[in-house]
Amino acid sequence: MGNDEHASPASEAWSLIWQVFSTREVHGRLHAACDELGLTPPLAKALSFLDLEEGKPMRVLAEEWACDASYVTSVVDGLEERGIAERRVHPTDRRVKAVGLTPVGVKVRDRLQEIMSQPPSGFRTLSESEHRRLRDMMRKVIAAMET
Amino acid sequence: MGNDEHASPASEAWSLIWQVFSTREVHGRLHAACDELGLTPPLAKALSFLDLEEGKPMRVLAEEWACDASYVTSVVDGLEERGIAERRVHPTDRRVKAVGLTPVGVKVRDRLQEIMSQPPSGFRTLSESEHRRLRDMMRKVIAAMET
DNA sequence: TATTGTTATACTCTATAACTATA
DNA sequence: TATAGTTATAGAGTATAACAATA
């Protein structure tokens, strides 16, 4: 990350973003949030994908998280133990279980989002209009990507 | 991540950045890089911190990575086995071991950086001048943060 | 027979505690 | 005595393979 010549402004920008994620400040905030909410980092990550109250089949979650189905089982077990999510049987296909948030889960997810969306300290050097431009750029980037 | 009202443009921007990191595309690229270079994700992460050829004491690495000293030992073992890094004894204090990259390690680190700095696909919706503005903003953010 | 999810198992990642060597 | 690093060990996190139930 030091004094490298970057091929383009885009790649330098992206490397810098990566660097922000590598700071102890950002990692520390995730740990603090987990401690407060009684979660582990993987559970927190899983939770942030579960923003809809209508459930998602576990197989879909395995696809979205790019992990093995058996791991989805253990993660959903963890969320269920905490009363955050629940398995619901699919009306027509009794094999599939849809995972949805409980009312408690919605609260936990919102609180997690509240903590993690707090921008890192370095953002304070940007003006309000820069914040807006950054936001607008990232909206465009996200819109152009498959979640 | 969905339809939440954000407290400020800054926090929405930061949430969106987080979202980009959660995509399969970004995670997939890290995995591909690891496969190509014969690394595991933790080793790759460690390597990216080791950008200087002059070594860092392991205790300093434990501090930077916010992990236990014993874990630094195992990670450095992994890097040494691959010929990427080496321990060097401190000239005056024979207790401390400075970890530095080998010539091979420098090559691996550069290649890793080359792969990971490739911006995610969504960046293509931004103009060249937006890329530069994004880069400039992130430079300011990083400058204002403690690595 | 193919598909969804679980169980059993093992391997990787990471921390805690006890230890060795040097200061 | 205090500090840098290692070893032994245990606990998370994650995958692979064999399995049960449903389609």
Short mmCIF file of C-alpha atoms (C1' of nucleotides) in Angstrom, two decimals:
data_model
loop_
_atom_site.label_atom_id
_atom_site.label_comp_id
_atom_site.label_asym_id
_atom_site.label_seq_id
_atom_site.Cartn_x
_atom_site.Cartn_y
_atom_site.Cartn_z
CA MET A 1 0.00 0.00 0.00
CA GLY A 2 2.82 2.42 0.23
CA ASN A 3 4.41 4.25 -2.63
CA ASP A 4 3.07 2.21 -5.51
CA GLU A 5 2.30 3.69 -8.88
CA HIS A 6 -1.31 2.97 -9.64
CA ALA A 7 -2.54 2.11 -13.09
CA SER A 8 -5.47 4.49 -12.79
CA PRO A 9 -7.29 6.83 -10.43
CA ALA A 10 -10.00 4.18 -10.13
CA SER A 11 -7.63 1.51 -8.89
CA GLU A 12 -5.94 3.88 -6.50
CA ALA A 13 -9.33 4.94 -5.15
CA TRP A 14 -10.32 1.34 -4.64
CA SER A 15 -7.03 0.50 -2.92
CA LEU A 16 -7.53 3.40 -0.56
CA ILE A 17 -11.03 2.23 0.27
CA TRP A 18 -9.55 -1.17 1.05
CA GLN A 19 -7.05 0.51 3.29
CA VAL A 20 -9.78 2.17 5.30
CA PHE A 21 -11.31 -1.24 5.89
CA SER A 22 -8.00 -2.53 7.19
CA THR A 23 -7.80 0.02 9.97
CA ARG A 24 -8.13 -1.05 13.55
CA GLU A 25 -10.83 1.57 13.94
CA VAL A 26 -13.18 -0.15 11.52
CA HIS A 27 -12.44 -3.64 12.77
CA GLY A 28 -12.75 -2.43 16.32
CA ARG A 29 -16.19 -1.04 15.67
CA LEU A 30 -17.40 -4.37 14.34
CA HIS A 31 -16.11 -6.12 17.43
CA ALA A 32 -17.72 -3.57 19.71
CA ALA A 33 -21.04 -4.00 17.94
CA CYS A 34 -20.81 -7.77 18.28
CA ASP A 35 -20.06 -7.50 21.98
CA GLU A 36 -22.97 -5.17 22.57
CA LEU A 37 -25.42 -7.37 20.65
CA GLY A 38 -24.17 -10.76 21.76
CA LEU A 39 -23.17 -11.75 18.23
CA THR A 40 -20.12 -13.25 16.61
CA PRO A 41 -18.74 -11.58 13.47
CA PRO A 42 -20.14 -14.26 11.13
CA LEU A 43 -23.58 -13.96 12.73
CA ALA A 44 -23.43 -10.19 12.34
CA LYS A 45 -22.51 -10.52 8.71
CA ALA A 46 -25.32 -13.01 8.17
CA LEU A 47 -27.79 -10.76 9.91
CA SER A 48 -27.02 -7.86 7.64
CA PHE A 49 -28.14 -9.96 4.69
CA LEU A 50 -31.45 -10.76 6.31
CA ASP A 51 -33.05 -7.37 5.98
CA LEU A 52 -36.41 -8.66 4.82
CA GLU A 53 -39.00 -10.13 7.10
CA GLU A 54 -40.20 -12.53 4.45
CA GLY A 55 -37.84 -15.45 4.64
CA LYS A 56 -35.17 -16.61 2.23
CA PRO A 57 -34.60 -20.32 1.55
CA MET A 58 -31.36 -21.56 3.07
CA ARG A 59 -30.12 -22.67 -0.30
CA VAL A 60 -30.42 -19.07 -1.50
CA LEU A 61 -28.46 -17.90 1.52
CA ALA A 62 -25.69 -20.38 0.74
CA GLU A 63 -25.57 -18.89 -2.73
CA GLU A 64 -25.54 -15.28 -1.52
CA TRP A 65 -22.91 -15.89 1.12
CA ALA A 66 -20.89 -18.09 -1.21
CA CYS A 67 -20.53 -20.78 1.43
CA ASP A 68 -21.50 -24.38 1.96
CA ALA A 69 -25.09 -25.32 2.81
CA SER A 70 -23.98 -27.06 6.01
CA TYR A 71 -22.50 -23.80 7.21
CA VAL A 72 -25.79 -22.04 6.63
CA THR A 73 -27.35 -24.59 8.94
CA SER A 74 -24.97 -23.75 11.77
CA VAL A 75 -25.28 -20.00 11.27
CA VAL A 76 -29.06 -20.12 11.25
CA ASP A 77 -28.89 -22.31 14.37
CA GLY A 78 -26.92 -19.52 16.03
CA LEU A 79 -29.43 -16.88 15.01
CA GLU A 80 -32.36 -19.01 16.16
CA GLU A 81 -30.75 -19.67 19.55
CA ARG A 82 -30.58 -15.92 20.03
CA GLY A 83 -34.18 -15.44 18.96
CA ILE A 84 -33.10 -13.33 16.00
CA ALA A 85 -34.28 -15.47 13.12
CA GLU A 86 -36.60 -18.41 12.60
CA ARG A 87 -37.12 -21.15 10.05
CA ARG A 88 -40.49 -21.24 8.35
CA VAL A 89 -41.71 -24.10 6.22
CA HIS A 90 -42.47 -23.32 2.62
CA PRO A 91 -46.20 -23.62 1.87
CA THR A 92 -45.90 -25.78 -1.23
CA ASP A 93 -42.47 -27.46 -0.97
CA ARG A 94 -41.99 -28.99 2.44
CA ARG A 95 -38.27 -29.53 1.85
CA VAL A 96 -37.34 -25.87 1.85
CA LYS A 97 -37.10 -23.75 4.97
CA ALA A 98 -37.33 -20.01 4.64
CA VAL A 99 -35.29 -18.01 7.14
CA GLY A 100 -36.85 -14.81 8.38
CA LEU A 101 -36.19 -12.29 11.12
CA THR A 102 -38.22 -12.21 14.31
CA PRO A 103 -39.36 -8.86 15.75
CA VAL A 104 -36.35 -9.03 18.06
CA GLY A 105 -34.17 -9.77 15.05
CA VAL A 106 -35.38 -6.67 13.29
CA LYS A 107 -34.36 -4.58 16.30
CA VAL A 108 -30.95 -6.18 16.50
CA ARG A 109 -30.40 -5.76 12.78
CA ASP A 110 -31.37 -2.08 12.96
CA ARG A 111 -29.04 -1.44 15.87
CA LEU A 112 -26.20 -3.19 14.08
CA GLN A 113 -26.84 -1.09 11.00
CA GLU A 114 -26.86 2.03 13.15
CA ILE A 115 -23.44 1.25 14.59
CA MET A 116 -21.77 0.06 11.41
CA SER A 117 -23.03 2.90 9.26
CA GLN A 118 -21.23 5.38 11.44
CA PRO A 119 -18.49 6.58 9.07
CA PRO A 120 -14.85 6.18 10.05
CA SER A 121 -13.17 9.15 11.68
CA GLY A 122 -11.32 10.20 8.54
CA PHE A 123 -14.61 11.15 6.93
CA ARG A 124 -14.67 14.29 9.03
CA THR A 125 -12.13 15.86 6.67
CA LEU A 126 -14.70 15.78 3.89
CA SER A 127 -17.18 18.59 3.46
CA GLU A 128 -20.91 18.08 3.44
CA SER A 129 -21.03 18.41 -0.33
CA GLU A 130 -18.23 15.87 -0.69
CA HIS A 131 -20.21 13.47 1.46
CA ARG A 132 -23.14 13.89 -0.88
CA ARG A 133 -21.01 13.38 -3.96
CA LEU A 134 -19.41 10.30 -2.45
CA ARG A 135 -22.84 8.95 -1.59
CA ASP A 136 -24.12 9.59 -5.10
CA MET A 137 -21.12 7.88 -6.64
CA MET A 138 -21.51 4.83 -4.45
CA ARG A 139 -25.21 4.65 -5.24
CA LYS A 140 -24.32 4.44 -8.90
CA VAL A 141 -21.64 1.83 -8.25
CA ILE A 142 -23.99 -0.37 -6.27
CA ALA A 143 -26.77 -0.03 -8.78
CA ALA A 144 -24.39 -1.35 -11.44
CA MET A 145 -23.39 -4.41 -9.42
CA GLU A 146 -25.19 -7.64 -8.69
CA THR A 147 -25.56 -7.40 -4.92
CA MET B 1 -29.07 -2.41 3.70
CA GLY B 2 -32.45 -1.97 2.16
CA ASN B 3 -34.73 0.97 2.44
CA ASP B 4 -33.34 2.51 5.62
CA GLU B 5 -33.40 6.22 6.27
CA HIS B 6 -29.83 7.30 6.86
CA ALA B 7 -28.86 9.89 9.39
CA SER B 8 -26.54 11.64 6.96
CA PRO B 9 -25.03 11.44 3.51
CA ALA B 10 -21.76 10.38 5.13
CA SER B 11 -23.28 7.37 6.83
CA GLU B 12 -25.18 6.34 3.75
CA ALA B 13 -21.99 6.62 1.71
CA TRP B 14 -20.14 4.47 4.19
CA SER B 15 -22.92 1.87 4.25
CA LEU B 16 -22.82 1.68 0.50
CA ILE B 17 -19.07 1.16 0.54
CA TRP B 18 -19.63 -1.65 2.98
CA GLN B 19 -22.17 -3.12 0.63
CA VAL B 20 -19.65 -3.19 -2.19
CA PHE B 21 -17.33 -5.19 0.02
CA SER B 22 -20.08 -7.70 0.71
CA THR B 23 -20.52 -8.60 -2.94
CA ARG B 24 -19.52 -12.00 -4.20
CA GLU B 25 -17.49 -10.26 -6.86
CA VAL B 26 -15.09 -8.71 -4.36
CA HIS B 27 -14.87 -11.79 -2.18
CA GLY B 28 -14.42 -13.93 -5.25
CA ARG B 29 -11.50 -11.85 -6.41
CA LEU B 30 -9.72 -12.32 -3.10
CA HIS B 31 -10.20 -16.07 -3.33
CA ALA B 32 -8.95 -16.14 -6.90
CA ALA B 33 -5.86 -14.18 -5.92
CA CYS B 34 -5.17 -16.57 -3.05
CA ASP B 35 -5.51 -19.58 -5.32
CA GLU B 36 -3.19 -18.10 -7.88
CA LEU B 37 -0.54 -17.20 -5.33
CA GLY B 38 -0.83 -20.21 -3.06
CA LEU B 39 -1.96 -18.14 -0.10
CA THR B 40 -4.76 -18.36 2.43
CA PRO B 41 -6.85 -15.23 3.06
CA PRO B 42 -5.15 -14.49 6.41
CA LEU B 43 -1.73 -14.82 4.81
CA ALA B 44 -2.77 -12.48 2.02
CA LYS B 45 -4.04 -9.96 4.51
CA ALA B 46 -0.81 -10.21 6.48
CA LEU B 47 1.26 -9.84 3.34
CA SER B 48 -0.43 -6.60 2.41
CA PHE B 49 0.78 -5.10 5.68
CA LEU B 50 4.35 -6.08 4.97
CA ASP B 51 5.04 -3.57 2.25
CA LEU B 52 8.46 -2.58 3.50
CA GLU B 53 11.57 -4.63 3.01
CA GLU B 54 13.00 -3.52 6.31
CA GLY B 55 11.43 -5.77 8.88
CA LYS B 56 8.85 -5.08 11.55
CA PRO B 57 9.11 -6.67 15.01
CA MET B 58 6.46 -9.32 15.53
CA ARG B 59 5.12 -7.50 18.55
CA VAL B 60 4.43 -4.51 16.31
CA LEU B 61 2.60 -6.76 13.86
CA ALA B 62 0.43 -8.13 16.66
CA GLU B 63 -0.44 -4.55 17.50
CA GLU B 64 -1.19 -3.57 13.90
CA TRP B 65 -3.28 -6.64 13.19
CA ALA B 66 -5.00 -6.42 16.57
CA CYS B 67 -4.37 -10.09 17.25
CA ASP B 68 -2.52 -12.26 19.72
CA ALA B 69 1.26 -12.64 19.52
CA SER B 70 0.97 -16.40 19.18
CA TYR B 71 -1.08 -15.94 16.07
CA VAL B 72 1.61 -13.74 14.56
CA THR B 73 4.00 -16.64 15.08
CA SER B 74 1.83 -19.02 13.09
CA VAL B 75 1.18 -16.52 10.30
CA VAL B 76 4.86 -15.69 9.94
CA ASP B 77 5.57 -19.43 9.92
CA GLY B 78 3.21 -19.74 6.96
CA LEU B 79 4.88 -16.89 5.11
CA GLU B 80 8.34 -18.30 5.77
CA GLU B 81 7.36 -21.78 4.56
CA ARG B 82 6.37 -20.17 1.28
CA GLY B 83 9.60 -18.20 1.04
CA ILE B 84 7.70 -14.93 1.21
CA ALA B 85 9.00 -13.48 4.45
CA GLU B 86 11.86 -14.11 6.82
CA ARG B 87 12.74 -13.41 10.43
CA ARG B 88 15.80 -11.30 11.04
CA VAL B 89 17.41 -10.86 14.44
CA HIS B 90 17.54 -7.37 15.80
CA PRO B 91 21.13 -6.06 15.96
CA THR B 92 21.02 -4.82 19.56
CA ASP B 93 18.14 -6.73 21.21
CA ARG B 94 18.42 -10.43 20.46
CA ARG B 95 14.92 -11.12 21.73
CA VAL B 96 13.13 -9.32 18.91
CA LYS B 97 12.71 -10.74 15.44
CA ALA B 98 12.02 -8.38 12.60
CA VAL B 99 9.87 -9.78 9.83
CA GLY B 100 10.76 -8.67 6.32
CA LEU B 101 9.86 -9.71 2.80
CA THR B 102 12.18 -11.77 0.65
CA PRO B 103 12.67 -10.85 -3.03
CA VAL B 104 10.08 -13.49 -3.85
CA GLY B 105 7.79 -11.98 -1.23
CA VAL B 106 8.03 -8.58 -2.86
CA LYS B 107 6.91 -10.10 -6.15
CA VAL B 108 4.01 -11.93 -4.56
CA ARG B 109 2.96 -8.82 -2.69
CA ASP B 110 3.06 -6.73 -5.86
CA ARG B 111 1.00 -9.26 -7.77
CA LEU B 112 -1.53 -9.43 -4.96
CA GLN B 113 -1.78 -5.66 -4.93
CA GLU B 114 -2.22 -5.68 -8.70
CA ILE B 115 -5.17 -8.07 -8.49
CA MET B 116 -6.87 -6.53 -5.50
CA SER B 117 -6.56 -2.94 -6.67
CA GLN B 118 -8.63 -3.77 -9.72
CA PRO B 119 -11.82 -1.82 -8.97
CA PRO B 120 -15.14 -3.66 -8.78
CA SER B 121 -17.24 -3.75 -11.92
CA GLY B 122 -19.63 -1.06 -10.73
CA PHE B 123 -16.87 1.52 -10.95
CA ARG B 124 -17.28 1.56 -14.70
CA THR B 125 -20.37 3.72 -14.29
CA LEU B 126 -18.23 6.52 -12.91
CA SER B 127 -16.52 8.98 -15.22
CA GLU B 128 -12.81 9.55 -15.24
CA SER B 129 -13.21 12.79 -13.33
CA GLU B 130 -15.39 11.06 -10.74
CA HIS B 131 -12.67 8.48 -10.30
CA ARG B 132 -10.19 11.25 -9.62
CA ARG B 133 -12.51 12.97 -7.18
CA LEU B 134 -13.17 9.70 -5.39
CA ARG B 135 -9.43 9.05 -5.21
CA ASP B 136 -8.77 12.53 -3.83
CA MET B 137 -11.46 12.14 -1.20
CA MET B 138 -10.11 8.79 -0.07
CA ARG B 139 -6.59 10.17 0.10
CA LYS B 140 -7.84 12.80 2.50
CA VAL B 141 -9.75 10.25 4.55
CA ILE B 142 -6.74 7.97 4.88
CA ALA B 143 -4.44 10.85 5.73
CA ALA B 144 -6.74 11.72 8.62
CA MET B 145 -6.77 8.18 10.05
CA GLU B 146 -4.21 6.22 12.00
CA THR B 147 -3.44 3.39 9.55
"C1'" DT C 1 -33.84 -40.00 -9.31
"C1'" DA C 2 -32.82 -35.13 -7.94
"C1'" DT C 3 -33.04 -31.65 -4.44
"C1'" DT C 4 -33.30 -29.37 0.41
"C1'" DG C 5 -31.45 -29.39 4.50
"C1'" DT C 6 -28.93 -31.81 8.57
"C1'" DT C 7 -25.33 -34.59 10.93
"C1'" DA C 8 -20.83 -36.27 11.54
"C1'" DT C 9 -16.38 -35.16 10.89
"C1'" DA C 10 -12.21 -32.81 9.93
"C1'" DC C 11 -9.44 -28.89 8.76
"C1'" DT C 12 -8.34 -23.91 9.17
"C1'" DC C 13 -8.25 -19.78 11.93
"C1'" DT C 14 -7.45 -17.53 16.30
"C1'" DA C 15 -6.94 -16.98 21.40
"C1'" DT C 16 -5.27 -18.30 26.31
"C1'" DA C 17 -1.87 -20.06 29.20
"C1'" DA C 18 2.48 -21.88 30.21
"C1'" DC C 19 7.17 -21.72 28.73
"C1'" DT C 20 12.19 -20.20 26.95
"C1'" DA C 21 15.46 -16.89 26.11
"C1'" DT C 22 17.16 -12.43 26.49
"C1'" DA C 23 17.25 -8.00 28.72
"C1'" DT D 1 11.76 -8.91 37.21
"C1'" DA D 2 9.92 -7.68 32.65
"C1'" DT D 3 9.63 -8.37 27.73
"C1'" DA D 4 9.81 -10.94 22.85
"C1'" DG D 5 8.60 -14.78 20.93
"C1'" DT D 6 7.23 -19.89 20.87
"C1'" DT D 7 4.68 -24.15 22.08
"C1'" DA D 8 0.77 -26.63 23.60
"C1'" DT D 9 -3.78 -26.61 23.67
"C1'" DA D 10 -8.47 -25.42 23.02
"C1'" DG D 11 -12.23 -23.01 20.80
"C1'" DA D 12 -14.35 -20.73 16.87
"C1'" DG D 13 -15.32 -20.83 11.88
"C1'" DT D 14 -15.89 -23.38 7.63
"C1'" DA D 15 -15.85 -27.29 4.29
"C1'" DT D 16 -16.58 -32.28 2.62
"C1'" DA D 17 -19.07 -36.37 2.67
"C1'" DA D 18 -22.71 -39.30 3.98
"C1'" DC D 19 -27.48 -39.08 5.19
"C1'" DA D 20 -32.86 -38.23 5.74
"C1'" DA D 21 -36.89 -36.39 3.92
"C1'" DT D 22 -39.46 -34.62 0.32
"C1'" DA D 23 -40.27 -33.86 -4.52
#
